[in-house]
């Protein structure tokens, strides 16, 4: 997979992952930039339907 997925049921919003993300792609829920908001839904979808989540990632950012 081309991205990591955050399980919204497991995340406790502690913020420990934000400063160590090598591509600055993790935000507190209230601080997600509008252009990244779709990924919040995709992360939740991953834990229910991984194939659907992969398809949505590929729609937003097609593979190189």
CSV table of C-alpha atoms in Angstrom, one decimal:
chain,number,residue,atom,x,y,z
A,1,UNK,CA,0.0,0.0,0.0
A,2,UNK,CA,1.1,3.5,-0.7
A,3,UNK,CA,0.0,5.1,2.6
A,4,UNK,CA,-0.4,4.2,6.2
A,5,UNK,CA,-3.9,4.1,7.6
A,6,UNK,CA,-4.9,5.4,11.1
A,7,UNK,CA,-7.7,3.4,12.7
A,8,UNK,CA,-10.1,6.0,14.1
A,9,UNK,CA,-11.3,3.5,16.7
A,10,UNK,CA,-7.8,2.9,18.1
A,11,UNK,CA,-6.4,6.5,17.8
A,12,UNK,CA,-6.6,8.3,21.2
A,13,UNK,CA,-5.6,11.7,19.8
A,14,UNK,CA,-2.4,11.8,21.8
A,15,UNK,CA,-0.5,13.5,19.0
A,16,UNK,CA,2.6,11.3,19.4
A,17,UNK,CA,2.6,10.4,15.7
A,18,UNK,CA,2.4,13.9,14.3
A,19,UNK,CA,6.0,15.1,15.0
A,20,UNK,CA,7.5,11.8,13.8
A,21,UNK,CA,5.6,11.6,10.5
A,22,UNK,CA,8.4,11.9,7.8
A,23,UNK,CA,6.1,13.6,5.3
A,24,UNK,CA,4.1,15.8,7.7
A,25,UNK,CA,0.8,14.0,6.7
A,26,UNK,CA,-0.7,13.5,10.2
A,27,UNK,CA,-2.8,16.1,11.8
A,28,UNK,CA,-5.1,16.5,14.8
A,29,UNK,CA,-8.7,15.9,13.7
A,30,UNK,CA,-9.6,19.6,14.0
A,31,UNK,CA,-6.4,20.7,12.1
A,32,UNK,CA,-6.8,18.6,9.0
A,33,UNK,CA,-6.2,20.9,5.9
A,34,UNK,CA,-9.3,21.0,3.6
A,35,UNK,CA,-7.3,19.4,0.8
A,36,UNK,CA,-6.5,16.4,3.0
A,37,UNK,CA,-9.9,15.9,4.6
A,38,UNK,CA,-10.9,13.1,2.2
A,39,UNK,CA,-8.1,10.9,3.6
A,40,UNK,CA,-9.7,10.9,7.0
A,41,UNK,CA,-12.7,9.1,5.6
A,42,UNK,CA,-10.4,6.8,3.6
A,43,UNK,CA,-8.6,5.8,6.8
A,44,UNK,CA,-11.8,4.8,8.4
A,45,UNK,CA,-12.9,2.9,5.3
A,46,UNK,CA,-9.7,1.0,5.2
A,47,UNK,CA,-10.6,-1.0,8.3
A,48,UNK,CA,-14.0,-2.0,6.8
A,49,UNK,CA,-13.2,-2.4,3.1
A,50,UNK,CA,-9.5,-2.2,2.2
A,51,UNK,CA,-10.1,-2.5,-1.6
A,52,UNK,CA,-12.5,0.4,-1.6
A,53,UNK,CA,-10.0,2.5,0.4
A,54,UNK,CA,-7.2,1.6,-2.1
A,55,UNK,CA,-9.5,2.6,-5.0
A,56,UNK,CA,-10.2,6.0,-3.4
A,57,UNK,CA,-6.5,6.7,-2.7
A,58,UNK,CA,-5.8,5.9,-6.4
A,59,UNK,CA,-8.6,8.3,-7.5
A,60,UNK,CA,-7.2,11.1,-5.4
A,61,UNK,CA,-3.5,10.4,-6.3
A,62,UNK,CA,-3.1,8.0,-9.2
A,63,UNK,CA,0.0,5.7,-9.0
A,64,UNK,CA,3.1,7.0,-10.8
